[in-house]
Amino acid sequence: MSALTVSGPLRFSGRLQVPGDKSISHRALMIAALGRRPCAIRGLSDGQDVVHTRRAVEALGARVEDRGAHGVIVTGGLAGARGAIYLGNSGTGIRLLTGLVAGRGFTTVLDGDDSVRRRPMDRIIDPLSAMGASVRGCGQSASLAPLRIEGRPLRGIDYTLPVASTQVKSAVLLAALAAEGPTTVREPAPTRIHTEEMLAEAGVRVERRGGSVTVWPGEVSPPDIDVPGDPSQAAFWLVGAVLAPDSDLTAGSVYLGQARGGFVDVLRRMGADIAVDPATGDIRARSSRLTCTRVAPEELPGCIDEVPILAVAAAAAEGTTVFEGIGELRVKESDRVAAIVEMLGALGVQSRVEGQTLTVVGAGAARGFTGGTLDSRGDHRMAMAAAIAGAVSSGAVTVEACEAIATSYPGFARDLARSTGWTP
Ligand code: S3P
């Protein structure tokens, strides 16, 4: 296990091209694997999660050929895999693939690391079973991975999500492609819409109305795709630039669609100097003084993956910030509620959890962080949030088990060096 030590305060400047969006990369590979004609994907995320999805679609029968830096040509065709498919740390990978194979004519076993084996799968098993699928958890309980999926004929359903989860919506919509009749998914709050956007672009009949989306079964014919930059990765650098002195950083060509840019709204409300160029996807952030805010439950799905780094921003703000409706954070790659409280405690910042609300008592400035040592808990986003906290504090932060970062951002340390001059 290796450790990363970052001490500040550093200055963030220049322009960074963050890796290709992880959510879009997973879907691009999966949808292309269903396609009939070869499809070029450029700018894929180089994170391990996406590498696992690539290997999964290859194991299922698709052909993926490398074409230079993060570009591939995918020739679709799913025939079934020989052994169990390992998805590493990826909840998105295992849940979406379960939907993808549920209505196909073969049996698939999907597995992952210890974190994936702890994550709730009943949330996909329930709606997929209602469609006629056979999905069985073979882990510690019948709702935990490894998952055994026996391909069955499926029927369309009208399903209201009990939690606002894109992964669940997407698993159902991907299964819907092989079902009889249309499938409708209704969501309690707006979540990311990559699956329905990309299916529509691939020629599938998709209708979106208010909080619902309906997909009709059929062939997919995905166009070539350029994966835009990942806003969730950009968020680390942008918060770094806001909190550090004399900083001015631009994250280039970032995806700006529904439910991905919520963190920009939260930071702006706190007083951050952030400008978004909708034409290019460039987001520019400059040093700012932050004040506290309230993040409401209905806002959370739009910034769910950015809460760890927003908590660092809240820790540096003037006043007390509350994040409401945080329950879903407990079932991410780690229990992020516990992980955030531990991280802030190590930085010398007070926080507490009452029911579904996380309260952070801001130190007033990031240089007030004391620095300390933290275990990543195997969670890439916690590791990166802690590293940025180190970069803006006057102490040193050591992140133990920092190899988790490669789950989504193998070039994180390189980009930290590029944007701040940091040396390991
Ligand atoms: C993702 C959806 C989100 C997010 C995850 C990626 C996706 O999960 O937290 O990192 O690509 O669909 P939920 O939809 O379960 O909240």
Tab-separated table of C-alpha atoms and ligand atoms in Angstrom:
chain	number	residue	atom	x	y	z
A	1	MET	CA	0.000	0.000	0.000
A	2	SER	CA	1.405	3.373	-0.873
A	3	ALA	CA	0.879	6.804	0.602
A	4	LEU	CA	0.659	10.271	-0.924
A	5	THR	CA	1.740	13.305	1.086
A	6	VAL	CA	0.680	16.778	0.001
A	7	SER	CA	1.497	19.915	1.942
A	8	GLY	CA	0.444	23.414	1.138
A	9	PRO	CA	-0.615	25.944	0.608
A	10	LEU	CA	0.101	25.452	-3.109
A	11	ARG	CA	-1.187	27.685	-5.930
A	12	PHE	CA	-3.358	26.217	-8.685
A	13	SER	CA	-2.964	27.668	-12.157
A	14	GLY	CA	-3.113	26.926	-15.875
A	15	ARG	CA	-5.385	24.757	-17.944
A	16	LEU	CA	-6.025	21.104	-17.255
A	17	GLN	CA	-7.673	18.552	-19.499
A	18	VAL	CA	-9.302	16.113	-17.093
A	19	PRO	CA	-9.827	12.458	-18.134
A	20	GLY	CA	-12.834	11.408	-20.181
A	21	ASP	CA	-16.061	11.192	-18.223
A	22	LYS	CA	-16.294	7.877	-16.373
A	23	SER	CA	-20.082	7.526	-16.574
A	24	ILE	CA	-20.095	8.202	-20.323
A	25	SER	CA	-17.097	5.902	-20.902
A	26	HIS	CA	-18.852	2.914	-19.277
A	27	ARG	CA	-21.977	3.496	-21.346
A	28	ALA	CA	-20.103	4.109	-24.585
A	29	LEU	CA	-18.432	0.699	-24.286
A	30	MET	CA	-21.635	-1.091	-23.279
A	31	ILE	CA	-23.858	0.471	-25.936
A	32	ALA	CA	-21.196	-0.035	-28.619
A	33	ALA	CA	-21.000	-3.695	-27.556
A	34	LEU	CA	-24.669	-4.042	-28.522
A	35	GLY	CA	-24.200	-2.276	-31.856
A	36	ARG	CA	-24.163	-3.866	-35.261
A	37	ARG	CA	-21.417	-1.801	-36.852
A	38	PRO	CA	-17.932	-0.797	-35.638
A	39	CYS	CA	-18.005	2.318	-33.504
A	40	ALA	CA	-15.073	4.595	-32.623
A	41	ILE	CA	-14.812	5.910	-29.062
A	42	ARG	CA	-12.243	8.621	-28.401
A	43	GLY	CA	-11.175	10.019	-25.043
A	44	LEU	CA	-12.241	7.103	-22.824
A	45	SER	CA	-11.528	7.417	-19.117
A	46	ASP	CA	-8.243	5.647	-18.359
A	47	GLY	CA	-9.467	4.688	-14.860
A	48	GLN	CA	-9.439	1.048	-13.772
A	49	ASP	CA	-13.241	0.986	-13.529
A	50	VAL	CA	-13.541	1.626	-17.248
A	51	VAL	CA	-10.756	-0.839	-18.048
A	52	HIS	CA	-12.855	-3.457	-16.226
A	53	THR	CA	-15.913	-2.584	-18.295
A	54	ARG	CA	-13.849	-2.860	-21.469
A	55	ARG	CA	-12.653	-6.326	-20.422
A	56	ALA	CA	-16.229	-7.266	-19.522
A	57	VAL	CA	-17.665	-6.434	-22.931
A	58	GLU	CA	-14.734	-8.251	-24.538
A	59	ALA	CA	-15.408	-11.305	-22.377
A	60	LEU	CA	-19.041	-11.159	-23.488
A	61	GLY	CA	-18.043	-11.255	-27.158
A	62	ALA	CA	-17.474	-7.683	-28.376
A	63	ARG	CA	-14.189	-6.781	-30.070
A	64	VAL	CA	-12.315	-3.713	-28.778
A	65	GLU	CA	-9.247	-2.545	-30.720
A	66	ASP	CA	-6.890	0.168	-29.481
A	67	ARG	CA	-6.459	3.251	-31.625
A	68	GLY	CA	-3.928	5.471	-29.853
A	69	ALA	CA	-4.330	7.356	-26.583
A	70	HIS	CA	-7.649	6.271	-25.038
A	71	GLY	CA	-9.273	5.707	-28.430
A	72	VAL	CA	-10.820	2.368	-29.425
A	73	ILE	CA	-12.962	0.802	-32.130
A	74	VAL	CA	-15.689	-1.454	-30.760
A	75	THR	CA	-17.364	-4.098	-32.878
A	76	GLY	CA	-20.465	-5.285	-31.090
A	77	GLY	CA	-21.936	-8.724	-30.651
A	78	LEU	CA	-22.671	-10.372	-27.303
A	79	ALA	CA	-22.459	-14.140	-27.088
A	80	GLY	CA	-21.875	-14.768	-23.375
A	81	ALA	CA	-18.735	-15.158	-21.281
A	82	ARG	CA	-17.008	-18.348	-20.173
A	83	GLY	CA	-16.221	-17.578	-16.530
A	84	ALA	CA	-17.210	-14.943	-13.990
A	85	ILE	CA	-16.573	-11.341	-15.053
A	86	TYR	CA	-14.712	-9.179	-12.514
A	87	LEU	CA	-15.679	-5.499	-12.362
A	88	GLY	CA	-13.210	-4.393	-9.675
A	89	ASN	CA	-14.487	-1.448	-7.635
A	90	SER	CA	-17.173	-0.412	-10.104
A	91	GLY	CA	-20.778	-0.180	-8.932
A	92	THR	CA	-21.707	1.381	-12.262
A	93	GLY	CA	-20.049	-1.461	-14.144
A	94	ILE	CA	-21.766	-4.288	-12.280
A	95	ARG	CA	-25.215	-2.677	-12.108
A	96	LEU	CA	-25.419	-1.531	-15.727
A	97	LEU	CA	-24.023	-4.779	-17.104
A	98	THR	CA	-26.608	-6.733	-15.117
A	99	GLY	CA	-29.325	-4.848	-16.996
A	100	LEU	CA	-27.512	-5.217	-20.291
A	101	VAL	CA	-27.348	-9.036	-20.128
A	102	ALA	CA	-30.631	-9.751	-18.282
A	103	GLY	CA	-32.687	-10.292	-21.436
A	104	ARG	CA	-30.012	-11.987	-23.559
A	105	GLY	CA	-29.798	-15.683	-24.344
A	106	PHE	CA	-26.941	-16.677	-22.017
A	107	THR	CA	-25.953	-16.853	-18.360
A	108	THR	CA	-23.524	-14.333	-16.872
A	109	VAL	CA	-21.797	-14.122	-13.495
A	110	LEU	CA	-20.668	-10.641	-12.438
A	111	ASP	CA	-18.389	-9.987	-9.481
A	112	GLY	CA	-16.275	-7.230	-7.997
A	113	ASP	CA	-13.969	-6.344	-5.127
A	114	ASP	CA	-14.932	-6.323	-1.423
A	115	SER	CA	-16.553	-2.893	-1.761
A	116	VAL	CA	-18.730	-3.999	-4.691
A	117	ARG	CA	-19.639	-7.162	-2.774
A	118	ARG	CA	-21.001	-4.969	0.035
A	119	ARG	CA	-23.056	-2.635	-2.163
A	120	PRO	CA	-26.829	-3.126	-2.296
A	121	MET	CA	-27.979	-4.980	-5.396
A	122	ASP	CA	-31.621	-5.447	-4.391
A	123	ARG	CA	-32.199	-2.020	-5.929
A	124	ILE	CA	-31.565	-3.543	-9.391
A	125	ILE	CA	-32.733	-7.079	-8.618
A	126	ASP	CA	-36.248	-5.835	-7.729
A	127	PRO	CA	-37.111	-3.971	-10.957
A	128	LEU	CA	-35.276	-6.450	-13.198
A	129	SER	CA	-37.177	-9.326	-11.561
A	130	ALA	CA	-40.422	-7.439	-12.228
A	131	MET	CA	-39.387	-7.489	-15.912
A	132	GLY	CA	-39.056	-11.286	-15.707
A	133	ALA	CA	-35.274	-11.408	-15.257
A	134	SER	CA	-33.453	-14.034	-13.225
A	135	VAL	CA	-30.830	-12.230	-11.128
A	136	ARG	CA	-29.555	-13.931	-7.984
A	137	GLY	CA	-27.062	-12.636	-5.464
A	138	CYS	CA	-24.572	-15.368	-4.552
A	139	GLY	CA	-22.581	-13.369	-1.997
A	140	GLN	CA	-23.149	-12.807	1.730
A	141	SER	CA	-26.889	-12.580	0.976
A	142	ALA	CA	-29.239	-12.989	-1.991
A	143	SER	CA	-28.954	-9.265	-2.686
A	144	LEU	CA	-25.159	-9.054	-2.725
A	145	ALA	CA	-22.613	-9.736	-5.498
A	146	PRO	CA	-21.455	-11.968	-7.100
A	147	LEU	CA	-24.588	-11.846	-9.264
A	148	ARG	CA	-25.740	-14.742	-11.424
A	149	ILE	CA	-27.935	-13.606	-14.297
A	150	GLU	CA	-29.720	-16.191	-16.403
A	151	GLY	CA	-30.870	-14.544	-19.622
A	152	ARG	CA	-34.665	-14.671	-19.928
A	153	PRO	CA	-37.332	-13.066	-22.127
A	154	LEU	CA	-38.275	-9.769	-20.480
A	155	ARG	CA	-41.401	-7.599	-20.485
A	156	GLY	CA	-41.512	-3.822	-20.235
A	157	ILE	CA	-42.512	-2.273	-16.886
A	158	ASP	CA	-43.523	1.076	-15.454
A	159	TYR	CA	-41.199	1.575	-12.497
A	160	THR	CA	-40.889	4.345	-9.924
A	161	LEU	CA	-37.404	4.487	-8.422
A	162	PRO	CA	-37.474	4.350	-4.599
A	163	VAL	CA	-34.113	6.206	-4.562
A	164	ALA	CA	-32.811	8.728	-7.074
A	165	SER	CA	-30.187	6.466	-8.656
A	166	THR	CA	-28.983	6.707	-12.246
A	167	GLN	CA	-27.374	3.328	-11.934
A	168	VAL	CA	-30.730	1.708	-11.221
A	169	LYS	CA	-32.493	3.723	-13.932
A	170	SER	CA	-29.777	2.746	-16.404
A	171	ALA	CA	-29.831	-0.967	-15.528
A	172	VAL	CA	-33.592	-1.005	-16.196
A	173	LEU	CA	-33.294	1.009	-19.435
A	174	LEU	CA	-30.534	-1.241	-20.799
A	175	ALA	CA	-32.629	-4.315	-19.980
A	176	ALA	CA	-35.571	-2.605	-21.701
A	177	LEU	CA	-33.762	-2.845	-25.043
A	178	ALA	CA	-34.361	-6.603	-25.035
A	179	ALA	CA	-37.862	-6.528	-23.480
A	180	GLU	CA	-41.268	-6.873	-25.015
A	181	GLY	CA	-43.044	-3.510	-25.030
A	182	PRO	CA	-41.875	-0.147	-23.699
A	183	THR	CA	-40.372	0.443	-20.250
A	184	THR	CA	-40.903	3.602	-18.219
A	185	VAL	CA	-38.739	4.696	-15.281
A	186	ARG	CA	-39.910	7.515	-13.015
A	187	GLU	CA	-37.443	9.263	-10.733
A	188	PRO	CA	-37.970	11.186	-7.495
A	189	ALA	CA	-35.342	13.820	-8.403
A	190	PRO	CA	-33.426	14.582	-11.602
A	191	THR	CA	-30.352	12.357	-12.026
A	192	ARG	CA	-27.734	12.116	-14.758
A	193	ILE	CA	-29.205	11.256	-18.155
A	194	HIS	CA	-26.307	9.714	-20.054
A	195	THR	CA	-28.009	6.384	-20.742
A	196	GLU	CA	-31.156	7.860	-22.265
A	197	GLU	CA	-29.142	10.498	-24.173
A	198	MET	CA	-26.762	7.943	-25.608
A	199	LEU	CA	-29.494	5.413	-26.450
A	200	ALA	CA	-31.423	8.122	-28.316
A	201	GLU	CA	-28.239	8.995	-30.242
A	202	ALA	CA	-27.902	5.296	-31.075
A	203	GLY	CA	-31.295	5.333	-32.778
A	204	VAL	CA	-33.357	3.839	-29.935
A	205	ARG	CA	-36.826	5.284	-29.401
A	206	VAL	CA	-36.609	7.266	-26.145
A	207	GLU	CA	-39.161	9.703	-24.737
A	208	ARG	CA	-38.432	11.959	-21.769
A	209	ARG	CA	-41.283	13.733	-19.992
A	210	GLY	CA	-40.808	15.600	-16.733
A	211	GLY	CA	-39.396	13.124	-14.267
A	212	SER	CA	-39.881	10.037	-16.421
A	213	VAL	CA	-38.195	8.313	-19.343
A	214	THR	CA	-39.605	5.630	-21.642
A	215	VAL	CA	-37.479	3.341	-23.802
A	216	TRP	CA	-38.740	1.021	-26.534
A	217	PRO	CA	-36.908	-2.207	-27.368
A	218	GLY	CA	-34.855	-2.416	-30.520
A	219	GLU	CA	-31.516	-2.475	-32.238
A	220	VAL	CA	-28.843	0.044	-31.343
A	221	SER	CA	-26.644	1.749	-33.872
A	222	PRO	CA	-24.279	3.950	-31.861
A	223	PRO	CA	-22.489	6.831	-33.574
A	224	ASP	CA	-18.763	7.438	-33.068
A	225	ILE	CA	-18.242	9.314	-29.837
A	226	ASP	CA	-15.801	11.822	-28.340
A	227	VAL	CA	-16.048	11.441	-24.569
A	228	PRO	CA	-16.060	14.880	-22.886
A	229	GLY	CA	-14.034	15.691	-19.755
A	230	ASP	CA	-15.296	14.384	-16.426
A	231	PRO	CA	-16.891	17.132	-14.287
A	232	SER	CA	-16.459	15.003	-11.155
A	233	GLN	CA	-12.680	15.019	-11.691
A	234	ALA	CA	-12.657	18.712	-12.652
A	235	ALA	CA	-14.326	19.457	-9.291
A	236	PHE	CA	-11.136	18.550	-7.380
A	237	TRP	CA	-9.014	21.101	-9.241
A	238	LEU	CA	-11.697	23.781	-9.236
A	239	VAL	CA	-12.177	23.540	-5.467
A	240	GLY	CA	-8.392	23.559	-5.073
A	241	ALA	CA	-8.191	26.794	-7.089
A	242	VAL	CA	-11.046	28.390	-5.126
A	243	LEU	CA	-9.483	27.579	-1.740
A	244	ALA	CA	-5.802	28.188	-2.508
A	245	PRO	CA	-4.254	31.668	-2.558
A	246	ASP	CA	-3.450	33.443	-5.873
A	247	SER	CA	-4.993	30.726	-7.991
A	248	ASP	CA	-6.627	30.754	-11.414
A	249	LEU	CA	-7.283	27.416	-13.091
A	250	THR	CA	-9.368	26.270	-16.056
A	251	ALA	CA	-10.630	22.727	-16.495
A	252	GLY	CA	-11.156	22.230	-20.224
A	253	SER	CA	-13.944	20.604	-22.286
A	254	VAL	CA	-16.017	19.283	-19.408
A	255	TYR	CA	-19.454	17.629	-19.802
A	256	LEU	CA	-22.092	20.112	-18.614
A	257	GLY	CA	-25.341	18.134	-18.932
A	258	GLN	CA	-28.101	17.447	-16.410
A	259	ALA	CA	-27.197	16.523	-12.842
A	260	ARG	CA	-23.416	16.750	-13.298
A	261	GLY	CA	-22.699	20.413	-12.630
A	262	GLY	CA	-24.564	20.798	-9.347
A	263	PHE	CA	-21.284	21.365	-7.523
A	264	VAL	CA	-20.718	24.574	-9.524
A	265	ASP	CA	-24.069	25.934	-8.293
A	266	VAL	CA	-23.214	25.041	-4.693
A	267	LEU	CA	-19.767	26.643	-4.902
A	268	ARG	CA	-21.148	29.795	-6.549
A	269	ARG	CA	-23.730	30.106	-3.790
A	270	MET	CA	-20.851	29.946	-1.315
A	271	GLY	CA	-19.228	32.881	-3.103
A	272	ALA	CA	-16.779	31.066	-5.384
A	273	ASP	CA	-15.555	32.899	-8.460
A	274	ILE	CA	-16.346	30.270	-11.107
A	275	ALA	CA	-17.169	30.905	-14.768
A	276	VAL	CA	-18.607	28.264	-17.091
A	277	ASP	CA	-18.378	28.585	-20.861
A	278	PRO	CA	-21.304	26.550	-22.194
A	279	ALA	CA	-19.902	26.625	-25.734
A	280	THR	CA	-16.593	24.907	-24.871
A	281	GLY	CA	-17.289	23.202	-21.541
A	282	ASP	CA	-14.427	25.164	-19.993
A	283	ILE	CA	-14.794	25.947	-16.274
A	284	ARG	CA	-12.529	28.584	-14.735
A	285	ALA	CA	-12.091	29.029	-10.971
A	286	ARG	CA	-10.208	31.679	-9.039
A	287	SER	CA	-9.281	32.113	-5.376
A	288	SER	CA	-12.315	33.169	-3.369
A	289	ARG	CA	-13.548	33.554	0.192
A	290	LEU	CA	-16.378	31.153	0.851
A	291	THR	CA	-19.361	31.385	3.154
A	292	CYS	CA	-21.556	28.528	4.341
A	293	THR	CA	-24.597	27.169	2.516
A	294	ARG	CA	-27.381	24.600	2.745
A	295	VAL	CA	-27.373	21.781	0.199
A	296	ALA	CA	-30.984	20.568	-0.029
A	297	PRO	CA	-31.935	16.871	-0.465
A	298	GLU	CA	-33.245	17.442	-3.999
A	299	GLU	CA	-29.884	18.950	-5.005
A	300	LEU	CA	-27.864	15.967	-3.827
A	301	PRO	CA	-28.274	13.686	-6.908
A	302	GLY	CA	-26.812	16.525	-9.006
A	303	CYS	CA	-23.604	16.633	-6.961
A	304	ILE	CA	-23.582	13.185	-5.336
A	305	ASP	CA	-19.994	12.319	-6.290
A	306	GLU	CA	-18.711	15.785	-5.398
A	307	VAL	CA	-19.834	15.786	-1.761
A	308	PRO	CA	-16.378	14.722	-0.456
A	309	ILE	CA	-14.669	17.696	-2.145
A	310	LEU	CA	-17.586	20.034	-1.377
A	311	ALA	CA	-17.151	19.035	2.259
A	312	VAL	CA	-13.541	20.257	2.010
A	313	ALA	CA	-14.865	23.571	0.597
A	314	ALA	CA	-17.402	23.767	3.439
A	315	ALA	CA	-14.607	23.095	5.934
A	316	ALA	CA	-12.766	26.172	4.649
A	317	ALA	CA	-15.853	28.398	4.534
A	318	GLU	CA	-17.058	30.962	7.040
A	319	GLY	CA	-19.998	29.518	9.038
A	320	THR	CA	-21.797	26.194	9.223
A	321	THR	CA	-22.772	24.289	6.065
A	322	VAL	CA	-25.373	21.534	6.002
A	323	PHE	CA	-25.746	18.729	3.462
A	324	GLU	CA	-29.251	17.252	3.709
A	325	GLY	CA	-30.489	13.892	2.440
A	326	ILE	CA	-27.065	12.226	2.512
A	327	GLY	CA	-28.240	8.608	2.977
A	328	GLU	CA	-27.018	7.435	-0.443
A	329	LEU	CA	-23.466	8.453	0.455
A	330	ARG	CA	-23.361	5.574	2.919
A	331	VAL	CA	-23.547	3.010	0.088
A	332	LYS	CA	-20.923	4.371	-2.290
A	333	GLU	CA	-17.395	2.956	-2.759
A	334	SER	CA	-17.071	3.449	1.021
A	335	ASP	CA	-19.411	4.791	3.687
A	336	ARG	CA	-18.662	8.352	2.616
A	337	VAL	CA	-20.579	9.900	5.496
A	338	ALA	CA	-18.240	8.239	8.009
A	339	ALA	CA	-15.240	8.851	5.742
A	340	ILE	CA	-15.971	12.592	5.425
A	341	VAL	CA	-16.380	13.030	9.179
A	342	GLU	CA	-13.079	11.206	9.720
A	343	MET	CA	-11.312	13.293	7.051
A	344	LEU	CA	-12.536	16.586	8.466
A	345	GLY	CA	-11.613	15.484	11.987
A	346	ALA	CA	-8.050	14.748	10.800
A	347	LEU	CA	-7.941	18.277	9.332
A	348	GLY	CA	-8.997	19.734	12.676
A	349	VAL	CA	-12.478	20.656	11.411
A	350	GLN	CA	-15.632	19.811	13.349
A	351	SER	CA	-18.522	18.024	11.701
A	352	ARG	CA	-21.432	15.883	12.835
A	353	VAL	CA	-24.145	13.677	11.417
A	354	GLU	CA	-27.752	13.705	12.606
A	355	GLY	CA	-30.027	11.374	10.686
A	356	GLN	CA	-29.742	12.326	7.018
A	357	THR	CA	-27.895	15.608	7.621
A	358	LEU	CA	-24.158	16.289	7.657
A	359	THR	CA	-23.133	19.531	9.360
A	360	VAL	CA	-19.680	21.033	8.763
A	361	VAL	CA	-18.398	23.831	10.985
A	362	GLY	CA	-16.207	25.902	8.660
A	363	ALA	CA	-12.725	26.914	9.793
A	364	GLY	CA	-13.050	30.212	7.853
A	365	ALA	CA	-10.000	29.519	5.679
A	366	ALA	CA	-8.214	26.438	4.367
A	367	ARG	CA	-4.951	27.459	5.984
A	368	GLY	CA	-6.745	26.719	9.243
A	369	PHE	CA	-6.619	22.974	8.414
A	370	THR	CA	-4.099	21.266	10.629
A	371	GLY	CA	-3.135	18.465	8.268
A	372	GLY	CA	-2.969	14.839	9.296
A	373	THR	CA	-3.054	11.248	8.110
A	374	LEU	CA	-5.999	9.534	6.492
A	375	ASP	CA	-6.810	6.122	5.132
A	376	SER	CA	-8.535	6.248	1.723
A	377	ARG	CA	-10.774	3.310	2.755
A	378	GLY	CA	-10.175	2.125	-0.807
A	379	ASP	CA	-12.303	5.038	-2.042
A	380	HIS	CA	-10.830	7.045	-4.924
A	381	ARG	CA	-12.896	10.176	-4.303
A	382	MET	CA	-12.064	10.302	-0.594
A	383	ALA	CA	-8.360	9.935	-1.416
A	384	MET	CA	-8.447	12.790	-3.943
A	385	ALA	CA	-10.520	15.069	-1.689
A	386	ALA	CA	-8.001	14.551	1.126
A	387	ALA	CA	-5.064	15.244	-1.213
A	388	ILE	CA	-6.641	18.561	-2.286
A	389	ALA	CA	-7.254	19.422	1.382
A	390	GLY	CA	-3.516	18.906	1.875
A	391	ALA	CA	-2.704	21.127	-1.089
A	392	VAL	CA	-4.652	24.057	0.351
A	393	SER	CA	-3.767	23.635	4.030
A	394	SER	CA	-0.704	24.936	5.819
A	395	GLY	CA	0.009	21.469	7.198
A	396	ALA	CA	0.709	18.199	5.410
A	397	VAL	CA	-1.925	15.605	4.591
A	398	THR	CA	-0.849	12.010	4.087
A	399	VAL	CA	-3.318	9.787	2.251
A	400	GLU	CA	-2.710	6.128	2.949
A	401	ALA	CA	-3.756	3.450	0.463
A	402	CYS	CA	-3.756	6.138	-2.222
A	403	GLU	CA	-3.630	3.556	-5.050
A	404	ALA	CA	-7.445	3.698	-4.886
A	405	ILE	CA	-7.142	6.911	-6.935
A	406	ALA	CA	-6.366	4.845	-10.040
A	407	THR	CA	-9.944	3.549	-9.929
A	408	SER	CA	-10.932	6.697	-11.792
A	409	TYR	CA	-7.893	8.972	-12.187
A	410	PRO	CA	-4.500	7.302	-12.674
A	411	GLY	CA	-2.989	10.667	-13.722
A	412	PHE	CA	-4.111	12.538	-10.586
A	413	ALA	CA	-0.616	12.999	-9.081
A	414	ARG	CA	0.736	14.097	-12.487
A	415	ASP	CA	-2.062	16.677	-12.828
A	416	LEU	CA	-1.483	17.875	-9.252
A	417	ALA	CA	2.148	18.470	-10.211
A	418	ARG	CA	1.136	20.195	-13.468
A	419	SER	CA	-1.355	22.552	-11.857
A	420	THR	CA	0.594	23.429	-8.692
A	421	GLY	CA	4.252	22.559	-9.221
A	422	TRP	CA	3.913	19.990	-6.413
A	423	THR	CA	6.655	17.392	-6.278
A	424	PRO	CA	6.100	14.013	-4.628
B	1	S3P	C1	-23.189	6.838	-11.697
B	1	S3P	C2	-24.259	7.148	-10.926
B	1	S3P	C3	-24.165	7.578	-9.522
B	1	S3P	C4	-22.740	7.953	-9.140
B	1	S3P	C5	-21.741	6.994	-9.676
B	1	S3P	C6	-21.814	6.931	-11.194
B	1	S3P	C7	-23.428	6.411	-13.085
B	1	S3P	O1	-24.607	6.521	-8.685
B	1	S3P	O2	-22.620	8.059	-7.756
B	1	S3P	O3	-20.429	7.373	-9.305
B	1	S3P	O4	-22.493	6.422	-13.898
B	1	S3P	O5	-24.567	6.046	-13.395
B	1	S3P	P1	-26.172	6.400	-8.285
B	1	S3P	O6	-26.901	6.594	-9.534
B	1	S3P	O7	-26.390	5.040	-7.724
B	1	S3P	O8	-26.371	7.489	-7.288
